[in-house]
Amino acid sequence: MRDLLVVSIVLAVLPFVFRHTWVGVMLWTWLSVMNPHKLAFGFATELPLAAAAAGTVLISLLTTRDKLRMAWSPPVGVLFGFVIWMCLTTAFAFDPAGSWVQLNKILKIQLMTAIALMALHERKHIELFLWVNVLSVGFFGFKGGIFTILTGGSQ
């Protein structure tokens, strides 16, 4: 049942991503931070839902009606400098194979971060982005609090 709910939510939101990239950023953030598909016990646990959301966001960069612009500021410059620094230091890592695998993951996340920086420029977008993060993390705090109250913290 949870599988159908999560997949239905994702499939219902994906068409809106083509029109508004910021909707895709919200969906990808929710799937990445909360991992609702990992709370299901069936087929959805192994579906690459966040990758589907990210792919749709990349396509939406071409189809969106929204203005996408990078908010160049000193923190953004530092972030991109740090990404370049990670690429350089990975080349000289003690475990090159494992380091390149991890760098690949990080670069995908940083790509979505850059898209979020371009798409989330209105106040309502930023507030909604904060709420998606707060509620995604807060869900586990609430769930863990209930568990602790009911069990006294023991399993």
PDB file of C-alpha atoms in Angstrom:
ATOM      1  CA  MET A   1       0.000   0.000   0.000  1.00  0.00           C
ATOM      2  CA  ARG A   2       2.817   2.418   0.873  1.00  0.00           C
ATOM      3  CA  ASP A   3       4.513   1.535  -2.396  1.00  0.00           C
ATOM      4  CA  LEU A   4       1.476   2.554  -4.398  1.00  0.00           C
ATOM      5  CA  LEU A   5       1.095   5.767  -2.407  1.00  0.00           C
ATOM      6  CA  VAL A   6       4.700   6.899  -2.900  1.00  0.00           C
ATOM      7  CA  VAL A   7       4.840   5.930  -6.578  1.00  0.00           C
ATOM      8  CA  SER A   8       1.442   7.591  -7.168  1.00  0.00           C
ATOM      9  CA  ILE A   9       2.642  10.824  -5.572  1.00  0.00           C
ATOM     10  CA  VAL A  10       5.801  10.837  -7.691  1.00  0.00           C
ATOM     11  CA  LEU A  11       3.931  10.041 -10.905  1.00  0.00           C
ATOM     12  CA  ALA A  12       1.312  12.693 -10.129  1.00  0.00           C
ATOM     13  CA  VAL A  13       3.950  15.394  -9.580  1.00  0.00           C
ATOM     14  CA  LEU A  14       6.294  14.577 -12.485  1.00  0.00           C
ATOM     15  CA  PRO A  15       4.122  16.197 -15.214  1.00  0.00           C
ATOM     16  CA  PHE A  16       4.223  19.521 -13.325  1.00  0.00           C
ATOM     17  CA  VAL A  17       8.017  19.413 -13.325  1.00  0.00           C
ATOM     18  CA  PHE A  18       8.133  19.978 -17.091  1.00  0.00           C
ATOM     19  CA  ARG A  19       6.441  23.336 -16.632  1.00  0.00           C
ATOM     20  CA  HIS A  20       8.143  24.449 -13.410  1.00  0.00           C
ATOM     21  CA  THR A  21      11.649  23.299 -12.548  1.00  0.00           C
ATOM     22  CA  TRP A  22      11.229  24.353  -8.916  1.00  0.00           C
ATOM     23  CA  VAL A  23       8.537  21.667  -8.472  1.00  0.00           C
ATOM     24  CA  GLY A  24      11.088  19.060  -9.541  1.00  0.00           C
ATOM     25  CA  VAL A  25      13.638  20.445  -7.114  1.00  0.00           C
ATOM     26  CA  MET A  26      11.073  20.045  -4.319  1.00  0.00           C
ATOM     27  CA  LEU A  27      10.259  16.485  -5.393  1.00  0.00           C
ATOM     28  CA  TRP A  28      13.922  15.513  -5.669  1.00  0.00           C
ATOM     29  CA  THR A  29      14.654  17.062  -2.259  1.00  0.00           C
ATOM     30  CA  TRP A  30      11.772  15.195  -0.635  1.00  0.00           C
ATOM     31  CA  LEU A  31      12.850  11.886  -2.181  1.00  0.00           C
ATOM     32  CA  SER A  32      16.502  12.449  -1.288  1.00  0.00           C
ATOM     33  CA  VAL A  33      16.110  13.719   2.273  1.00  0.00           C
ATOM     34  CA  MET A  34      13.163  11.668   3.508  1.00  0.00           C
ATOM     35  CA  ASN A  35      13.543   8.581   1.280  1.00  0.00           C
ATOM     36  CA  PRO A  36       9.828   7.722   1.539  1.00  0.00           C
ATOM     37  CA  HIS A  37      10.243   4.800  -0.851  1.00  0.00           C
ATOM     38  CA  LYS A  38      12.603   3.141   1.655  1.00  0.00           C
ATOM     39  CA  LEU A  39       9.745   3.134   4.205  1.00  0.00           C
ATOM     40  CA  ALA A  40       7.685   0.948   1.881  1.00  0.00           C
ATOM     41  CA  PHE A  41       8.122  -2.808   1.926  1.00  0.00           C
ATOM     42  CA  GLY A  42       7.447  -3.750  -1.671  1.00  0.00           C
ATOM     43  CA  PHE A  43       8.519  -2.888  -5.168  1.00  0.00           C
ATOM     44  CA  ALA A  44       9.077   0.837  -4.515  1.00  0.00           C
ATOM     45  CA  THR A  45      12.042   0.269  -2.204  1.00  0.00           C
ATOM     46  CA  GLU A  46      14.353  -0.409  -5.125  1.00  0.00           C
ATOM     47  CA  LEU A  47      12.904   2.040  -7.643  1.00  0.00           C
ATOM     48  CA  PRO A  48      15.238   4.912  -8.578  1.00  0.00           C
ATOM     49  CA  LEU A  49      12.603   7.543  -7.851  1.00  0.00           C
ATOM     50  CA  ALA A  50      15.073  10.326  -7.021  1.00  0.00           C
ATOM     51  CA  ALA A  51      16.947   9.609 -10.264  1.00  0.00           C
ATOM     52  CA  ALA A  52      13.658   9.802 -12.177  1.00  0.00           C
ATOM     53  CA  ALA A  53      12.908  13.134 -10.516  1.00  0.00           C
ATOM     54  CA  ALA A  54      16.416  14.416 -11.311  1.00  0.00           C
ATOM     55  CA  GLY A  55      16.155  13.294 -14.930  1.00  0.00           C
ATOM     56  CA  THR A  56      12.819  15.047 -15.269  1.00  0.00           C
ATOM     57  CA  VAL A  57      14.327  18.189 -13.744  1.00  0.00           C
ATOM     58  CA  LEU A  58      17.136  18.105 -16.326  1.00  0.00           C
ATOM     59  CA  ILE A  59      14.575  17.836 -19.139  1.00  0.00           C
ATOM     60  CA  SER A  60      12.540  20.630 -17.568  1.00  0.00           C
ATOM     61  CA  LEU A  61      15.501  22.974 -17.947  1.00  0.00           C
ATOM     62  CA  LEU A  62      14.608  22.966 -21.652  1.00  0.00           C
ATOM     63  CA  THR A  63      10.806  23.074 -21.293  1.00  0.00           C
ATOM     64  CA  THR A  64      10.196  25.362 -18.318  1.00  0.00           C
ATOM     65  CA  ARG A  65       8.476  28.704 -18.577  1.00  0.00           C
ATOM     66  CA  ASP A  66      10.227  29.989 -15.473  1.00  0.00           C
ATOM     67  CA  LYS A  67      13.224  32.263 -15.577  1.00  0.00           C
ATOM     68  CA  LEU A  68      16.282  30.328 -14.511  1.00  0.00           C
ATOM     69  CA  ARG A  69      19.229  32.392 -13.417  1.00  0.00           C
ATOM     70  CA  MET A  70      22.197  31.656 -11.230  1.00  0.00           C
ATOM     71  CA  ALA A  71      22.373  33.832  -8.137  1.00  0.00           C
ATOM     72  CA  TRP A  72      26.095  34.554  -8.252  1.00  0.00           C
ATOM     73  CA  SER A  73      27.266  35.546  -4.802  1.00  0.00           C
ATOM     74  CA  PRO A  74      30.355  34.846  -2.702  1.00  0.00           C
ATOM     75  CA  PRO A  75      28.854  31.698  -1.057  1.00  0.00           C
ATOM     76  CA  VAL A  76      27.967  30.282  -4.489  1.00  0.00           C
ATOM     77  CA  GLY A  77      31.509  30.959  -5.674  1.00  0.00           C
ATOM     78  CA  VAL A  78      32.913  29.212  -2.615  1.00  0.00           C
ATOM     79  CA  LEU A  79      30.617  26.227  -3.236  1.00  0.00           C
ATOM     80  CA  PHE A  80      31.780  25.866  -6.836  1.00  0.00           C
ATOM     81  CA  GLY A  81      35.392  26.365  -5.763  1.00  0.00           C
ATOM     82  CA  PHE A  82      34.926  23.578  -3.230  1.00  0.00           C
ATOM     83  CA  VAL A  83      33.518  21.285  -5.923  1.00  0.00           C
ATOM     84  CA  ILE A  84      36.576  21.971  -8.083  1.00  0.00           C
ATOM     85  CA  TRP A  85      38.794  21.322  -5.080  1.00  0.00           C
ATOM     86  CA  MET A  86      37.067  17.951  -4.471  1.00  0.00           C
ATOM     87  CA  CYS A  87      37.700  17.003  -8.101  1.00  0.00           C
ATOM     88  CA  LEU A  88      41.379  17.908  -7.823  1.00  0.00           C
ATOM     89  CA  THR A  89      41.940  16.093  -4.546  1.00  0.00           C
ATOM     90  CA  THR A  90      40.130  12.990  -5.783  1.00  0.00           C
ATOM     91  CA  ALA A  91      42.737  12.686  -8.530  1.00  0.00           C
ATOM     92  CA  PHE A  92      45.409  12.271  -5.843  1.00  0.00           C
ATOM     93  CA  ALA A  93      43.441  10.065  -3.420  1.00  0.00           C
ATOM     94  CA  PHE A  94      44.940   7.040  -1.658  1.00  0.00           C
ATOM     95  CA  ASP A  95      42.041   4.880  -2.933  1.00  0.00           C
ATOM     96  CA  PRO A  96      41.367   6.236  -6.430  1.00  0.00           C
ATOM     97  CA  ALA A  97      38.687   3.683  -7.381  1.00  0.00           C
ATOM     98  CA  GLY A  98      36.584   4.248  -4.270  1.00  0.00           C
ATOM     99  CA  SER A  99      37.164   7.984  -4.400  1.00  0.00           C
ATOM    100  CA  TRP A 100      35.928   8.290  -7.989  1.00  0.00           C
ATOM    101  CA  VAL A 101      32.760   6.396  -7.070  1.00  0.00           C
ATOM    102  CA  GLN A 102      32.106   8.808  -4.206  1.00  0.00           C
ATOM    103  CA  LEU A 103      32.963  11.845  -6.346  1.00  0.00           C
ATOM    104  CA  ASN A 104      30.417  10.667  -8.921  1.00  0.00           C
ATOM    105  CA  LYS A 105      27.699  10.682  -6.228  1.00  0.00           C
ATOM    106  CA  ILE A 106      28.773  14.087  -4.946  1.00  0.00           C
ATOM    107  CA  LEU A 107      28.841  15.652  -8.413  1.00  0.00           C
ATOM    108  CA  LYS A 108      25.262  14.486  -9.043  1.00  0.00           C
ATOM    109  CA  ILE A 109      24.168  16.095  -5.782  1.00  0.00           C
ATOM    110  CA  GLN A 110      26.054  19.287  -6.601  1.00  0.00           C
ATOM    111  CA  LEU A 111      24.452  19.407 -10.053  1.00  0.00           C
ATOM    112  CA  MET A 112      21.019  19.331  -8.416  1.00  0.00           C
ATOM    113  CA  THR A 113      22.207  21.955  -5.927  1.00  0.00           C
ATOM    114  CA  ALA A 114      23.214  24.217  -8.827  1.00  0.00           C
ATOM    115  CA  ILE A 115      19.825  23.679 -10.470  1.00  0.00           C
ATOM    116  CA  ALA A 116      18.138  24.493  -7.153  1.00  0.00           C
ATOM    117  CA  LEU A 117      20.172  27.704  -6.975  1.00  0.00           C
ATOM    118  CA  MET A 118      18.903  28.627 -10.439  1.00  0.00           C
ATOM    119  CA  ALA A 119      15.272  27.619  -9.925  1.00  0.00           C
ATOM    120  CA  LEU A 120      14.565  28.764  -6.363  1.00  0.00           C
ATOM    121  CA  HIS A 121      14.776  32.528  -6.513  1.00  0.00           C
ATOM    122  CA  GLU A 122      11.342  33.652  -5.329  1.00  0.00           C
ATOM    123  CA  ARG A 123      10.552  33.903  -1.637  1.00  0.00           C
ATOM    124  CA  LYS A 124       7.721  31.346  -1.846  1.00  0.00           C
ATOM    125  CA  HIS A 125      10.050  28.823  -3.515  1.00  0.00           C
ATOM    126  CA  ILE A 126      12.669  29.180  -0.801  1.00  0.00           C
ATOM    127  CA  GLU A 127      10.107  28.952   1.983  1.00  0.00           C
ATOM    128  CA  LEU A 128       8.573  25.845   0.432  1.00  0.00           C
ATOM    129  CA  PHE A 129      12.053  24.344   0.011  1.00  0.00           C
ATOM    130  CA  LEU A 130      12.724  24.934   3.708  1.00  0.00           C
ATOM    131  CA  TRP A 131       9.399  23.335   4.640  1.00  0.00           C
ATOM    132  CA  VAL A 132      10.131  20.274   2.502  1.00  0.00           C
ATOM    133  CA  ASN A 133      13.426  19.839   4.353  1.00  0.00           C
ATOM    134  CA  VAL A 134      11.964  20.558   7.806  1.00  0.00           C
ATOM    135  CA  LEU A 135       9.044  18.172   7.376  1.00  0.00           C
ATOM    136  CA  SER A 136      11.221  15.454   5.831  1.00  0.00           C
ATOM    137  CA  VAL A 137      13.658  15.493   8.753  1.00  0.00           C
ATOM    138  CA  GLY A 138      10.940  16.275  11.297  1.00  0.00           C
ATOM    139  CA  PHE A 139       9.020  13.152  10.279  1.00  0.00           C
ATOM    140  CA  PHE A 140      11.854  10.988  11.565  1.00  0.00           C
ATOM    141  CA  GLY A 141      12.148  13.065  14.738  1.00  0.00           C
ATOM    142  CA  PHE A 142       8.427  12.633  15.389  1.00  0.00           C
ATOM    143  CA  LYS A 143       8.540   8.929  14.532  1.00  0.00           C
ATOM    144  CA  GLY A 144      11.600   8.398  16.730  1.00  0.00           C
ATOM    145  CA  GLY A 145      10.010  10.352  19.579  1.00  0.00           C
ATOM    146  CA  ILE A 146       6.877   8.213  19.487  1.00  0.00           C
ATOM    147  CA  PHE A 147       9.037   5.071  19.408  1.00  0.00           C
ATOM    148  CA  THR A 148      11.058   6.281  22.399  1.00  0.00           C
ATOM    149  CA  ILE A 149       7.953   7.144  24.407  1.00  0.00           C
ATOM    150  CA  LEU A 150       6.292   3.800  23.662  1.00  0.00           C
ATOM    151  CA  THR A 151       9.338   1.589  24.220  1.00  0.00           C
ATOM    152  CA  GLY A 152      11.434   3.627  26.608  1.00  0.00           C
ATOM    153  CA  GLY A 153      14.172   3.643  23.976  1.00  0.00           C
ATOM    154  CA  SER A 154      14.701  -0.109  23.980  1.00  0.00           C
ATOM    155  CA  GLN A 155      13.891  -2.436  21.165  1.00  0.00           C
TER     156      GLN A 155
END
